[in-house]
Coordinates of N, CA and C in Angstrom, one line a residue:
H28 N 11.2 26.1 -13.1 CA 12.1 26.9 -12.4 C 13.5 26.8 -13.1
V29 N 13.9 25.5 -13.3 CA 15.3 25.3 -13.9 C 15.5 25.8 -15.1
A30 N 14.5 25.7 -16.1 CA 14.4 26.2 -17.2 C 14.6 27.8 -17.4
A31 N 13.7 28.3 -16.4 CA 13.5 29.7 -16.4 C 15.0 30.3 -15.9
M32 N 15.4 29.6 -14.9 CA 16.7 30.4 -14.3 C 17.8 30.3 -15.5
T33 N 17.7 29.1 -16.2 CA 18.6 29.0 -17.3 C 18.5 30.0 -18.5
A34 N 17.4 30.2 -18.7 CA 17.1 31.2 -19.6 C 17.5 32.6 -19.2
A35 N 17.3 33.0 -17.9 CA 17.8 34.2 -17.5 C 19.4 34.2 -17.5
M36 N 20.1 33.2 -17.0 CA 21.5 33.3 -17.3 C 22.1 33.3 -18.7
A37 N 21.4 32.6 -19.5 CA 21.8 32.5 -20.9 C 21.6 34.1 -21.4
M38 N 20.3 34.7 -21.1 CA 20.2 36.1 -21.5 C 21.2 37.1 -20.9
E39 N 21.5 37.0 -19.8 CA 22.5 37.8 -19.0 C 23.9 37.7 -19.9
Q40 N 24.1 36.5 -20.0 CA 25.6 36.3 -20.6 C 25.6 36.8 -22.1
A41 N 24.6 36.6 -22.8 CA 24.5 37.0 -24.3 C 24.6 38.6 -24.3
L42 N 23.7 39.2 -23.5 CA 23.7 40.6 -23.3 C 24.9 41.2 -22.9
R43 N 25.7 40.8 -21.9 CA 26.8 41.1 -21.4 C 27.9 41.2 -22.5
D44 N 28.1 40.0 -23.2 CA 28.8 40.0 -24.3 C 28.5 40.9 -25.3
A45 N 27.4 41.0 -25.8 CA 27.0 42.0 -26.9 C 27.3 43.4 -26.6
F46 N 27.3 43.8 -25.3 CA 27.4 45.1 -24.9 C 28.8 45.4 -24.3
E47 N 29.7 44.5 -24.3 CA 31.0 44.8 -24.0 C 31.7 45.8 -24.9
G48 N 32.1 46.9 -24.4 CA 32.8 47.9 -25.2 C 32.1 48.9 -25.6
S49 N 30.7 48.7 -25.6 CA 29.6 49.5 -26.2 C 29.4 50.9 -25.3
G50 N 30.0 51.0 -24.0 CA 29.6 52.2 -23.4 C 28.4 52.0 -22.4
W51 N 27.8 50.8 -22.4 CA 26.6 50.3 -21.6 C 27.1 49.0 -20.7
R52 N 26.5 49.2 -19.5 CA 26.5 48.1 -18.6 C 25.2 47.5 -18.7
V53 N 25.0 46.1 -18.6 CA 23.9 45.4 -18.5 C 23.7 44.8 -17.1
E54 N 22.5 45.1 -16.5 CA 22.0 44.5 -15.3 C 20.8 43.8 -15.5
L55 N 20.8 42.4 -15.0 CA 19.5 41.6 -15.3 C 19.2 41.0 -14.0
K56 N 17.9 41.2 -13.6 CA 17.4 40.5 -12.4 C 16.1 39.8 -12.9
E57 N 16.1 38.5 -12.4 CA 14.8 37.7 -12.5 C 13.9 37.5 -11.3
K58 N 12.7 37.4 -11.4 CA 11.9 37.3 -10.3 C 10.8 36.3 -10.7
F59 N 10.4 35.6 -9.6 CA 9.3 34.4 -9.5 C 8.3 35.2 -8.7
T60 N 7.1 34.9 -9.2 CA 6.0 35.4 -8.3 C 5.0 34.2 -8.2
L61 N 4.4 33.9 -7.2 CA 3.3 32.8 -7.0 C 2.2 33.5 -6.9
Q62 N 1.7 34.5 -6.5 CA 0.5 35.1 -6.2 C 0.4 36.5 -6.9
P63 N -0.7 36.9 -7.6 CA -1.9 36.0 -7.6 C -1.9 34.9 -8.8
D64 N -0.8 34.8 -9.5 CA -0.5 33.9 -10.5 C 1.0 33.6 -10.5
E65 N 1.4 32.4 -11.0 CA 2.8 32.2 -11.1 C 3.2 33.0 -12.3
R66 N 4.3 33.6 -12.2 CA 5.0 34.6 -13.2 C 6.4 34.4 -12.9
F67 N 7.0 34.8 -14.2 CA 8.5 34.8 -14.1 C 8.8 36.1 -14.9
N68 N 9.4 36.8 -14.3 CA 9.8 38.3 -15.0 C 11.2 38.5 -15.0
V69 N 11.8 39.1 -16.1 CA 13.2 39.5 -16.2 C 13.2 40.8 -16.5
M70 N 14.1 41.4 -15.7 CA 14.2 43.1 -15.9 C 15.7 43.2 -16.2
V71 N 15.7 43.9 -17.4 CA 17.2 44.3 -17.9 C 17.2 45.8 -17.9
T72 N 18.3 46.2 -17.2 CA 18.5 47.6 -17.2 C 19.8 47.9 -17.9
L73 N 19.9 48.7 -18.8 CA 21.2 49.3 -19.5 C 21.5 50.6 -18.8
V74 N 22.8 50.6 -18.3 CA 23.2 51.8 -17.8 C 24.4 52.4 -18.6
K75 N 24.3 53.4 -18.8 CA 25.3 54.3 -19.7 C 26.5 54.7 -18.8
V76 N 27.7 54.0 -19.2 CA 28.9 54.3 -18.4 C 30.0 55.1 -19.2
D77 N 29.8 55.4 -20.4 CA 30.7 56.1 -21.2 C 29.8 56.9 -22.3
E78 N 30.0 58.3 -22.1 CA 29.2 59.2 -23.0 C 29.7 59.0 -24.5
D79 N 30.8 58.3 -24.8 CA 31.0 58.2 -26.2 C 30.6 56.8 -26.7
G80 N 29.9 56.2 -25.8 CA 29.3 54.8 -26.2 C 28.1 54.9 -27.2
L81 N 27.4 53.9 -27.7 CA 26.2 53.8 -28.3 C 25.2 54.7 -28.0
E82 N 24.4 55.3 -29.0 CA 23.3 56.2 -28.7 C 22.3 55.3 -28.0
T83 N 21.4 55.8 -27.3 CA 20.3 55.1 -26.6 C 19.6 54.2 -27.6
S84 N 19.2 54.9 -28.6 CA 18.3 54.1 -29.6 C 19.1 53.0 -30.1
A85 N 20.4 53.1 -30.4 CA 21.1 51.9 -30.9 C 21.3 50.8 -29.8
A86 N 21.5 51.2 -28.5 CA 21.6 50.3 -27.4 C 20.2 49.5 -27.4
M87 N 19.2 50.1 -27.4 CA 17.9 49.4 -27.4 C 17.8 48.4 -28.6
S88 N 18.1 49.1 -29.6 CA 17.7 48.1 -30.8 C 18.8 46.7 -30.8
R89 N 19.9 47.0 -30.1 CA 20.9 45.8 -29.9 C 20.2 45.0 -28.8
L90 N 19.7 45.5 -27.8 CA 19.1 44.6 -26.9 C 18.0 43.8 -27.4
R91 N 17.2 44.5 -28.1 CA 16.0 43.6 -28.7 C 16.4 42.6 -29.7
A92 N 17.5 42.8 -30.4 CA 18.1 42.1 -31.4 C 18.7 40.8 -30.8
I93 N 19.3 41.1 -29.7 CA 20.0 39.8 -28.9 C 18.9 38.9 -28.4
V94 N 17.9 39.6 -27.7 CA 16.9 38.7 -27.1 C 16.1 37.9 -28.3
S95 N 15.8 38.5 -29.4 CA 15.0 37.9 -30.5 C 16.1 36.8 -31.0
A96 N 17.3 37.1 -31.1 CA 18.2 35.9 -31.6 C 18.2 34.7 -30.7
L97 N 18.3 35.1 -29.3 CA 18.2 34.1 -28.4 C 17.1 33.3 -28.4
A98 N 16.0 33.8 -28.8 CA 14.7 33.1 -28.9 C 14.8 32.4 -30.1
S99 N 15.3 32.4 -31.1 CA 15.3 31.6 -32.3 C 16.4 30.6 -32.4
K100 N 17.3 30.5 -31.5 CA 18.3 29.4 -31.5 C 18.4 28.6 -30.1
S101 N 19.0 27.5 -30.3 CA 18.9 26.5 -29.1 C 20.4 26.8 -28.5
L102 N 20.5 26.5 -27.1 CA 21.8 26.6 -26.5 C 22.6 25.3 -26.8
S103 N 23.8 25.4 -26.8 CA 24.6 24.1 -27.1 C 24.6 23.3 -26.0
K104 N 25.0 22.1 -26.2 CA 25.0 21.1 -25.2 C 26.1 21.5 -24.1
N105 N 27.2 22.1 -24.5 CA 28.1 22.5 -23.5 C 27.5 23.7 -22.6
Q106 N 26.7 24.7 -23.2 CA 26.2 25.8 -22.5 C 25.1 25.1 -21.6
L107 N 24.4 24.2 -22.2 CA 23.3 23.6 -21.3 C 23.8 23.1 -20.0
S108 N 25.0 22.2 -20.3 CA 25.6 21.5 -19.2 C 26.2 22.4 -18.0
A109 N 26.9 23.3 -18.6 CA 27.4 24.3 -17.8 C 26.3 25.0 -17.0
Y110 N 25.1 25.5 -17.5 CA 24.1 26.2 -16.6 C 23.6 25.3 -15.7
A111 N 23.3 24.1 -16.0 CA 22.8 23.1 -15.2 C 23.7 22.6 -14.1
G112 N 24.9 22.5 -14.3 CA 25.8 22.4 -13.3 C 25.9 23.5 -12.3
Y113 N 25.9 24.7 -12.9 CA 25.9 25.9 -11.9 C 24.7 25.8 -10.9
L114 N 23.4 25.7 -11.6 CA 22.3 25.6 -10.9 C 22.3 24.5 -9.8
K115 N 22.9 23.2 -10.0 CA 22.9 22.3 -9.0 C 23.8 22.6 -7.8
N116 N 24.9 23.2 -8.1 CA 26.0 23.7 -7.1 C 25.3 24.9 -6.3
H117 N 24.6 25.9 -6.9 CA 24.0 26.9 -6.2 C 23.0 26.4 -5.3
M118 N 22.1 25.4 -5.8 CA 21.1 24.8 -4.9 C 21.7 24.1 -3.8
S119 N 22.9 23.4 -3.9 CA 23.3 22.8 -2.8 C 24.1 23.7 -1.7
L120 N 24.6 24.9 -2.3 CA 24.9 25.9 -1.4 C 23.7 26.5 -0.7
L121 N 22.5 26.8 -1.4 CA 21.5 27.3 -0.6 C 21.0 26.4 0.5
C122 N 21.0 25.1 0.2 CA 20.5 24.1 1.1 C 21.1 24.2 2.5
T123 N 22.3 24.8 2.6 CA 23.1 24.8 3.8 C 22.7 25.9 4.7
S124 N 21.7 26.7 4.0 CA 21.3 27.9 4.8 C 19.9 27.7 5.7
P125 N 19.9 28.0 6.9 CA 18.7 27.9 7.7 C 17.5 28.8 7.1
S126 N 18.1 30.0 6.7 CA 17.0 30.9 6.3 C 16.4 30.5 4.9
F127 N 17.1 29.7 4.2 CA 16.6 29.3 2.9 C 15.3 28.2 3.1
W128 N 15.8 27.4 4.2 CA 14.8 26.4 4.5 C 13.5 27.0 5.1
T129 N 13.7 28.0 5.7 CA 12.5 28.8 6.3 C 11.6 29.2 5.3
E130 N 12.2 29.8 4.2 CA 11.6 30.1 2.9 C 10.7 28.9 2.1
V131 N 11.6 28.0 2.1 CA 11.2 26.8 1.4 C 9.9 26.1 2.0
I132 N 10.0 26.0 3.4 CA 8.9 25.4 4.1 C 7.7 26.2 4.1
A133 N 7.8 27.6 4.1 CA 6.7 28.5 4.1 C 6.0 28.6 2.7
G134 N 7.1 28.4 1.6 CA 6.4 28.3 0.2 C 5.7 27.0 0.1
R135 N 6.1 25.9 0.6 CA 5.4 24.6 0.7 C 4.0 24.9 1.2
Q136 N 3.9 25.4 2.5 CA 2.7 25.5 3.2 C 1.8 26.5 2.6
L137 N 2.3 27.6 2.0 CA 1.4 28.6 1.7 C 1.0 28.5 0.3
Y138 N 1.7 28.0 -0.7 CA 1.5 27.9 -2.0 C 1.5 26.6 -2.6
G139 N 1.9 25.6 -1.8 CA 1.9 24.3 -2.3 C 3.1 24.0 -3.3
K140 N 4.0 24.8 -3.2 CA 5.2 24.7 -4.1 C 6.3 24.1 -3.6
D141 N 7.2 23.1 -4.1 CA 8.3 22.5 -3.7 C 9.4 22.7 -4.8
I142 N 10.4 23.6 -4.6 CA 11.4 23.7 -5.7 C 12.6 22.9 -5.4
V143 N 12.8 22.4 -4.1 CA 13.9 21.6 -3.8 C 13.9 20.0 -4.3
T144 N 12.9 19.4 -3.9 CA 12.9 17.9 -4.0 C 13.0 17.6 -5.4
G145 N 14.1 16.9 -5.9 CA 14.3 16.5 -7.1 C 14.9 17.5 -8.0
Y146 N 15.5 18.4 -7.3 CA 16.2 19.6 -8.2 C 17.3 19.0 -9.1
S147 N 18.0 18.2 -8.6 CA 19.2 17.6 -9.4 C 18.7 17.0 -10.7
A148 N 17.6 16.2 -10.5 CA 17.0 15.5 -11.5 C 16.4 16.4 -12.5
K149 N 15.9 17.4 -12.1 CA 15.3 18.6 -12.9 C 16.3 19.3 -13.7
C150 N 17.5 19.4 -13.2 CA 18.5 20.0 -13.8 C 19.1 19.0 -15.0
D151 N 19.1 17.8 -14.6 CA 19.6 16.7 -15.6 C 18.6 16.6 -16.8
A152 N 17.4 16.8 -16.4 CA 16.3 16.8 -17.5 C 16.2 18.0 -18.4
L153 N 17.0 19.1 -18.0 CA 16.7 20.5 -18.8 C 17.1 20.1 -20.1
T154 N 16.3 20.8 -21.0 CA 16.6 20.7 -22.5 C 16.6 22.1 -23.1
A155 N 17.5 22.1 -24.1 CA 17.7 23.5 -24.8 C 16.3 24.0 -25.4
Q156 N 15.3 23.2 -25.7 CA 14.0 23.5 -26.1 C 13.2 24.3 -25.1
K157 N 13.3 23.8 -23.9 CA 12.6 24.3 -22.8 C 13.0 25.9 -22.5
V158 N 14.4 25.8 -22.6 CA 14.9 27.2 -22.3 C 14.7 28.1 -23.4
Q159 N 14.8 27.7 -24.6 CA 14.5 28.5 -25.8 C 12.9 28.9 -25.9
N160 N 12.1 28.0 -25.4 CA 10.6 28.3 -25.3 C 10.2 29.5 -24.4
I161 N 11.0 29.4 -23.2 CA 10.9 30.6 -22.2 C 11.3 32.0 -22.7
I162 N 12.5 31.9 -23.4 CA 13.1 33.1 -24.0 C 12.2 33.6 -25.1
S163 N 11.7 32.6 -25.9 CA 10.9 33.1 -26.9 C 9.6 33.6 -26.3
S164 N 9.0 33.3 -25.3 CA 7.7 33.7 -24.6 C 8.0 35.0 -24.0
L165 N 9.3 35.2 -23.5 CA 9.7 36.6 -22.9 C 9.7 37.6 -24.1
D166 N 10.4 37.2 -25.2 CA 10.6 38.0 -26.2 C 9.4 38.4 -27.0
K167 N 8.2 37.5 -27.1 CA 7.1 37.7 -27.7 C 5.9 38.2 -26.7
S168 N 6.1 38.5 -25.5 CA 5.0 38.7 -24.6 C 4.5 40.0 -24.9
G169 N 5.1 41.0 -25.5 CA 4.3 42.3 -25.6 C 4.2 43.0 -24.4
K170 N 5.0 42.6 -23.3 CA 5.1 43.2 -22.2 C 6.4 43.7 -21.5
V171 N 7.2 44.1 -22.5 CA 8.6 44.5 -22.2 C 8.7 45.9 -22.1
E172 N 9.2 46.3 -21.0 CA 9.5 47.5 -20.6 C 11.2 47.9 -20.5
Y173 N 11.5 48.9 -21.1 CA 13.1 49.3 -21.3 C 13.2 50.5 -20.4
I174 N 14.3 50.4 -19.8 CA 14.7 51.5 -18.8 C 16.3 51.7 -19.2
T175 N 16.6 52.8 -19.6 CA 18.0 53.2 -19.6 C 18.4 54.3 -18.7
T176 N 19.7 54.2 -18.1 CA 20.1 55.1 -17.2 C 21.5 55.6 -17.4
K177 N 22.0 56.7 -16.8 CA 23.3 57.1 -16.8 C 23.8 56.6 -15.6
E178 N 25.0 56.3 -15.4 CA 25.7 56.0 -14.1 C 26.1 57.1 -13.4

């Protein structure tokens, strides 16, 4: 979970940086599903915000190139540390919410999954290789769908 969330954050940052000033806005959403199988999905939407921006085909090529580039390089120690710190803080904030605990307890009972216990240690154990492997799996999955829209 920690490596997957880090992969999503790294992808979002790289894509937003790459599309700045291009006439396109990047929206990224990640989703975990446990049934019928454990899956991690990343949905990237490109929204054209400037008619004078990149053509759709050029935007799609840029998106594919950025994801492929991320799949072939490791995050720096500083990036990894920043993402891990963010995830720790985010989990600490979530743990103050009763509705979060309702979901966590239900997940433990229904699916046998515990994402909270040892979360800080899991963040500390995060490696660039784990993140790169997830991005590479997403890049090479062959199950990528692209959607472009106009604002």
